[in-house]
JSON list of C-alpha atoms in Angstrom, two decimals:
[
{"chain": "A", "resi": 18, "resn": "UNK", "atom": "CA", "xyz": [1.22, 17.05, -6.53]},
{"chain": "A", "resi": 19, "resn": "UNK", "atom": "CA", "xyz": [0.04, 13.84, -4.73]},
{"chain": "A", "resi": 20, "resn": "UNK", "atom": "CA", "xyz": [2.84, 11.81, -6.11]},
{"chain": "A", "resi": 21, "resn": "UNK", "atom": "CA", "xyz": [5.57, 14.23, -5.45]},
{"chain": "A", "resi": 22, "resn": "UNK", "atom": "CA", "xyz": [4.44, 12.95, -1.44]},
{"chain": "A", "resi": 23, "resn": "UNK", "atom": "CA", "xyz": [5.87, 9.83, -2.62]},
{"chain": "A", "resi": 24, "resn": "UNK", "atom": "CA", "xyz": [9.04, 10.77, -3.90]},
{"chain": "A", "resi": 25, "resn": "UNK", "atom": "CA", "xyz": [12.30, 8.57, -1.97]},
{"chain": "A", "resi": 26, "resn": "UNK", "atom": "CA", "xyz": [9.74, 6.15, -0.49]},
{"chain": "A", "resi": 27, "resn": "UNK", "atom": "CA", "xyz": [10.76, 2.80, -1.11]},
{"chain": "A", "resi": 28, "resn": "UNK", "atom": "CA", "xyz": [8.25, 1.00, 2.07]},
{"chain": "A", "resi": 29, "resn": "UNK", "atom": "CA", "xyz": [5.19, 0.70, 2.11]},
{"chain": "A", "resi": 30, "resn": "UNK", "atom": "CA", "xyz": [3.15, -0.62, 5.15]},
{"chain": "A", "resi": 31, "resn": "UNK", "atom": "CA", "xyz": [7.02, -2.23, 6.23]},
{"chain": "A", "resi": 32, "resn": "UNK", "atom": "CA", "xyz": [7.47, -3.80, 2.92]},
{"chain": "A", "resi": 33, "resn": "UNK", "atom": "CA", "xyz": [9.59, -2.77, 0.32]},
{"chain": "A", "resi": 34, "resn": "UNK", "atom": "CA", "xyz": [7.35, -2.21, -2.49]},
{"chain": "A", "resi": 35, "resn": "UNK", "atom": "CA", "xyz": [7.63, 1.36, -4.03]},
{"chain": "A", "resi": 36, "resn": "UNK", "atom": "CA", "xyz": [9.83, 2.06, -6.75]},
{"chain": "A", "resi": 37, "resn": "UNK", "atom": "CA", "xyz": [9.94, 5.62, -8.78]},
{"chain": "A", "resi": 38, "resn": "UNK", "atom": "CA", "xyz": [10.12, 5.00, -12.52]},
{"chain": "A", "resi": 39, "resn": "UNK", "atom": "CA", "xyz": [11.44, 6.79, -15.11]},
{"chain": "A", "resi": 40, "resn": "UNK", "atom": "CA", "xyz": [9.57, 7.10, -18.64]},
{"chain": "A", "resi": 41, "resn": "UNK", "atom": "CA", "xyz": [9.31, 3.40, -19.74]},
{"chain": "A", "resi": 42, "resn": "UNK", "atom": "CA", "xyz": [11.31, 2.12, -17.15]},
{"chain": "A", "resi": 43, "resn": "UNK", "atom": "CA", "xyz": [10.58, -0.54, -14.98]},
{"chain": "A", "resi": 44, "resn": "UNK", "atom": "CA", "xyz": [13.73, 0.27, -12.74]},
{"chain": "A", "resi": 45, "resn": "UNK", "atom": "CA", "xyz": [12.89, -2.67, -10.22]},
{"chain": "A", "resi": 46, "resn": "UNK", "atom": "CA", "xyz": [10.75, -6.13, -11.65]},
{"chain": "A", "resi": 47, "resn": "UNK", "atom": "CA", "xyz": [10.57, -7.56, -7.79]},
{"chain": "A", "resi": 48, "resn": "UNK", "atom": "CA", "xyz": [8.57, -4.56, -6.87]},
{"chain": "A", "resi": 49, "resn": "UNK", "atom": "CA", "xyz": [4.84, -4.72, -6.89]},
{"chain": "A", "resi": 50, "resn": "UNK", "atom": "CA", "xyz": [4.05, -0.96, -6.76]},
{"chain": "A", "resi": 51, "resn": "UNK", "atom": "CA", "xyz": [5.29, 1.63, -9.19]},
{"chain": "A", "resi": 52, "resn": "UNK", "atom": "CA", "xyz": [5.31, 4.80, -8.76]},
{"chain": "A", "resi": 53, "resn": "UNK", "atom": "CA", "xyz": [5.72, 6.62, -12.17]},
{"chain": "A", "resi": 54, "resn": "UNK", "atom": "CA", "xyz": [6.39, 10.54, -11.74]},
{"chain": "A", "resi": 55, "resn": "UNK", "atom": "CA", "xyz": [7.21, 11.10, -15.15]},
{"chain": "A", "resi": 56, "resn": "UNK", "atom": "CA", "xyz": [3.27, 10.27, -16.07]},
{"chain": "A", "resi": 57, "resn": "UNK", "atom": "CA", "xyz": [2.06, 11.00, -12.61]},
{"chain": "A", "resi": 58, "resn": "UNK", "atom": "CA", "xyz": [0.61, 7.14, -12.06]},
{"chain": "A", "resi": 59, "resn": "UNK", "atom": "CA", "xyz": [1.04, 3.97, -9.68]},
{"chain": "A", "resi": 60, "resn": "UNK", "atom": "CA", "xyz": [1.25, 1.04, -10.41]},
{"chain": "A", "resi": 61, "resn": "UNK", "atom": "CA", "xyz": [-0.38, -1.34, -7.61]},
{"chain": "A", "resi": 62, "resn": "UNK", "atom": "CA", "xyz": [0.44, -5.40, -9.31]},
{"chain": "A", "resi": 63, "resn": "UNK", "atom": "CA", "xyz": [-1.96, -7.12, -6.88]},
{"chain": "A", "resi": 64, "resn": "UNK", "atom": "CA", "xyz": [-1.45, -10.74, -4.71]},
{"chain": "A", "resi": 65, "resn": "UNK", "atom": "CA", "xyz": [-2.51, -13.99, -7.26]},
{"chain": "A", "resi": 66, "resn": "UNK", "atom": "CA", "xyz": [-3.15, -16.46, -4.69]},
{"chain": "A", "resi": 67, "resn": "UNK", "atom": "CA", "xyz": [-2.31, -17.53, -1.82]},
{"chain": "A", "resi": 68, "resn": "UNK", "atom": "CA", "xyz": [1.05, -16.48, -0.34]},
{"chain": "A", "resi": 69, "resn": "UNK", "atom": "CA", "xyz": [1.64, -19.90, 1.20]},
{"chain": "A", "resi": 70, "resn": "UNK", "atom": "CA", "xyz": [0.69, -21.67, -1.93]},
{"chain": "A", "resi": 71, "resn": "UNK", "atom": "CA", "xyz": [2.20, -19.49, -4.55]},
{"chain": "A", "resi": 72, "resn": "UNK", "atom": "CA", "xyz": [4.36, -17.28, -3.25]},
{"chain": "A", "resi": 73, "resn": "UNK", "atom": "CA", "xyz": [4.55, -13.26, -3.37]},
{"chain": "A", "resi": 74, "resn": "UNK", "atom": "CA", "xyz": [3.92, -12.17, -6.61]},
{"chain": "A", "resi": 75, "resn": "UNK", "atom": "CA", "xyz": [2.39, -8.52, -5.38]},
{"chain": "A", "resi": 76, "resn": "UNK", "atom": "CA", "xyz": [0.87, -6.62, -3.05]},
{"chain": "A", "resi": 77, "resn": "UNK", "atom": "CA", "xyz": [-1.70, -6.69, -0.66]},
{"chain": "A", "resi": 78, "resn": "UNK", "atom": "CA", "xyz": [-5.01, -4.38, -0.98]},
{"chain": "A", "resi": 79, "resn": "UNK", "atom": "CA", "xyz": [-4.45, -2.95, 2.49]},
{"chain": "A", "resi": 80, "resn": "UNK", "atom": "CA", "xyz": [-1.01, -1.82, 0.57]},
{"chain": "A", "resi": 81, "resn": "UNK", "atom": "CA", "xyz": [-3.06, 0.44, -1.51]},
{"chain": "A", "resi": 82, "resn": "UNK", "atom": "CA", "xyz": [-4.53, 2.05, 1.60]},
{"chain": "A", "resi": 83, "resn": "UNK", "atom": "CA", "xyz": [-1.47, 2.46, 3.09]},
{"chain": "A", "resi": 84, "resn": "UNK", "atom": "CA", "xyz": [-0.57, 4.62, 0.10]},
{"chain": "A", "resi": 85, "resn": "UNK", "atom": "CA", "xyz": [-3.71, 6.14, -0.10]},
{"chain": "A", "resi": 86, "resn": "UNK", "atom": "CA", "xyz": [-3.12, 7.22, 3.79]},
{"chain": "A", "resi": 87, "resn": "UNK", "atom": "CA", "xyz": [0.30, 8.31, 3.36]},
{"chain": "A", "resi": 88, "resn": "UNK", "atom": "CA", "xyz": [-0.55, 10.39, 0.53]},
{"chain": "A", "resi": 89, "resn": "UNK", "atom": "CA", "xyz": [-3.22, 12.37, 2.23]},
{"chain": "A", "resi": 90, "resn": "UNK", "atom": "CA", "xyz": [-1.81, 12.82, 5.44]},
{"chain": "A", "resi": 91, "resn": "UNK", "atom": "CA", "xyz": [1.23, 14.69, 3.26]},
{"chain": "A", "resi": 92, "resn": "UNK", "atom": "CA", "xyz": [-1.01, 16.79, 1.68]},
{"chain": "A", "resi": 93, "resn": "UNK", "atom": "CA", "xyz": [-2.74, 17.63, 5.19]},
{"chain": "A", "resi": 94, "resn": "UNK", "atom": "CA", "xyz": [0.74, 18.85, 5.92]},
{"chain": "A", "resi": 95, "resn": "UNK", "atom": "CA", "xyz": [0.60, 21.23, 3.28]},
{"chain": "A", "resi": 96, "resn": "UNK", "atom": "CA", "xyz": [-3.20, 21.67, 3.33]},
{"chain": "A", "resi": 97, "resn": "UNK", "atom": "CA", "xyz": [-4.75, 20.95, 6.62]},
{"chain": "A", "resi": 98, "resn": "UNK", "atom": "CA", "xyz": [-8.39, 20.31, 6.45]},
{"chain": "A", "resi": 99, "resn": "UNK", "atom": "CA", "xyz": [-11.03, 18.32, 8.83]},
{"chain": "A", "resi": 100, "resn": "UNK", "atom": "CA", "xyz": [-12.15, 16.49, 6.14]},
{"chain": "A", "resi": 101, "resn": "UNK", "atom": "CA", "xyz": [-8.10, 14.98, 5.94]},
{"chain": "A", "resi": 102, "resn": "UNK", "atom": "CA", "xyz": [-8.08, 14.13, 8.84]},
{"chain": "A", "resi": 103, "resn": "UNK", "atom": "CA", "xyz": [-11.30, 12.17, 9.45]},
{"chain": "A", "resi": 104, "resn": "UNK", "atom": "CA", "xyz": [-9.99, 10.49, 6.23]},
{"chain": "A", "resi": 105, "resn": "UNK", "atom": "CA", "xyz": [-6.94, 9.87, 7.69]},
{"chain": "A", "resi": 106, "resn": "UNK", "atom": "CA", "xyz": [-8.52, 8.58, 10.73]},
{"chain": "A", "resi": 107, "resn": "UNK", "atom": "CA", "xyz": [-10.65, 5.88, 8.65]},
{"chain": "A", "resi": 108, "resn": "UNK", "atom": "CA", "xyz": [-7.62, 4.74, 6.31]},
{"chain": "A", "resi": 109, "resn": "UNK", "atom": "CA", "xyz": [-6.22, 4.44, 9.95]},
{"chain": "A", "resi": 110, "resn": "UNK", "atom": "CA", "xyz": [-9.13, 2.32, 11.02]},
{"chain": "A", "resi": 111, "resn": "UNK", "atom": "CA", "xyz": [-9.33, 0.31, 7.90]},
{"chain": "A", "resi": 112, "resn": "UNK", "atom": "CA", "xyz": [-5.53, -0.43, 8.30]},
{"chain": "A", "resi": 113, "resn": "UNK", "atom": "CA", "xyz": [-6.39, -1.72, 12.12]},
{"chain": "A", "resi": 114, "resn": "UNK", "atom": "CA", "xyz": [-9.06, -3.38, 10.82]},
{"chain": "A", "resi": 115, "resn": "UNK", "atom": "CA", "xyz": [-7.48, -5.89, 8.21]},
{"chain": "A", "resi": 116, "resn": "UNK", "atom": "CA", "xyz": [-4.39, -6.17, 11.31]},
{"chain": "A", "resi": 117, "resn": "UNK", "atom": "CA", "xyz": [-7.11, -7.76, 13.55]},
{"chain": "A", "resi": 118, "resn": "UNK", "atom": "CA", "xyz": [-8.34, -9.91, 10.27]},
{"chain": "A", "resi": 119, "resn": "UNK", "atom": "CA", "xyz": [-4.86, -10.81, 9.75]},
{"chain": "A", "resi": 120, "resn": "UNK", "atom": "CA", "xyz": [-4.22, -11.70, 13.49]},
{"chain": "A", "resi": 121, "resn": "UNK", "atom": "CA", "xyz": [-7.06, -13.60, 13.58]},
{"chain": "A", "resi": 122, "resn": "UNK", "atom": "CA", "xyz": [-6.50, -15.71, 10.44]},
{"chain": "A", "resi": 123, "resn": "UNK", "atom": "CA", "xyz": [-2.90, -16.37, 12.08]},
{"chain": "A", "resi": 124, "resn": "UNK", "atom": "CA", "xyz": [-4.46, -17.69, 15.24]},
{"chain": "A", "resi": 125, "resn": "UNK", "atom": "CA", "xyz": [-6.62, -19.96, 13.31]},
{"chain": "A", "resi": 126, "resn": "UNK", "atom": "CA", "xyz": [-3.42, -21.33, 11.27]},
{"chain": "A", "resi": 127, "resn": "UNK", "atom": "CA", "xyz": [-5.37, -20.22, 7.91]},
{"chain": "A", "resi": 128, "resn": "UNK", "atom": "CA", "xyz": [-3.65, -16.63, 7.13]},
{"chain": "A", "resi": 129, "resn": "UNK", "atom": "CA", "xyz": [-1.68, -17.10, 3.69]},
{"chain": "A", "resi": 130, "resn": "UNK", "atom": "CA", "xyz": [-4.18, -20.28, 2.45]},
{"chain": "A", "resi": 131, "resn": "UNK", "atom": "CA", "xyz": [-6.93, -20.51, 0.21]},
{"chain": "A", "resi": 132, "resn": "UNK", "atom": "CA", "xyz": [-9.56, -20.97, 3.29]},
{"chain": "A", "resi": 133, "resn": "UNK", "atom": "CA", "xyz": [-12.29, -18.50, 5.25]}
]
């Protein structure tokens, strides 16, 4: 049931990442998340490197929480529960959280290169 929340999304976190799959198919190679109804899996292929120095070859880990967030806050539709949405609320937070990081390592001139 959690994947069917993912059914016709093809953004994630405003990047175009998620793909469905059919059985054995990898319908899109440039994609770095797969989601794969016919075994009920994703596929997360995760950043190698620096995007400045190598290029995007996947997806960010705050990706995966963005997934994670959009999955549960479909099934609170469905199922509404306090414990959804105080998860919802810290996926929320997390997401805010790596924004700021990400804002930060910008302003510093270091976001995208292999420094702290």
């Amino acid at each position: 049931m959690a994947l069917e929340t993912l059914k016709g999304i093809n953004k994630v976190n405003g990047s175009e990442y998620v793909i469905s799959c059919e059985i054995g198919k990898m319908s899109e190679p440039r994609a770095h998340i797969h989601v794969i109804h016919d075994y009920n899996q994703i596929l997360f292929t995760l950043q190698n490197g620096p995007v400045k120095e190598v290029g995007v070859n996947g997806c960010q880990v705050v990706d995966m929480i963005a997934v994670a967030k959009h999955i549960i806050e479909k099934l609170n539709e469905k199922f509404p529960s306090s414990y959804n949405e105080d998860t919802i609320k810290a996926l929320g937070d997390a997401l805010d959280f790596q924004e700021m990081r990400t804002l930060d390592r910008k302003r510093r001139e270091v976001e995208g290169l292999s420094k702290a």
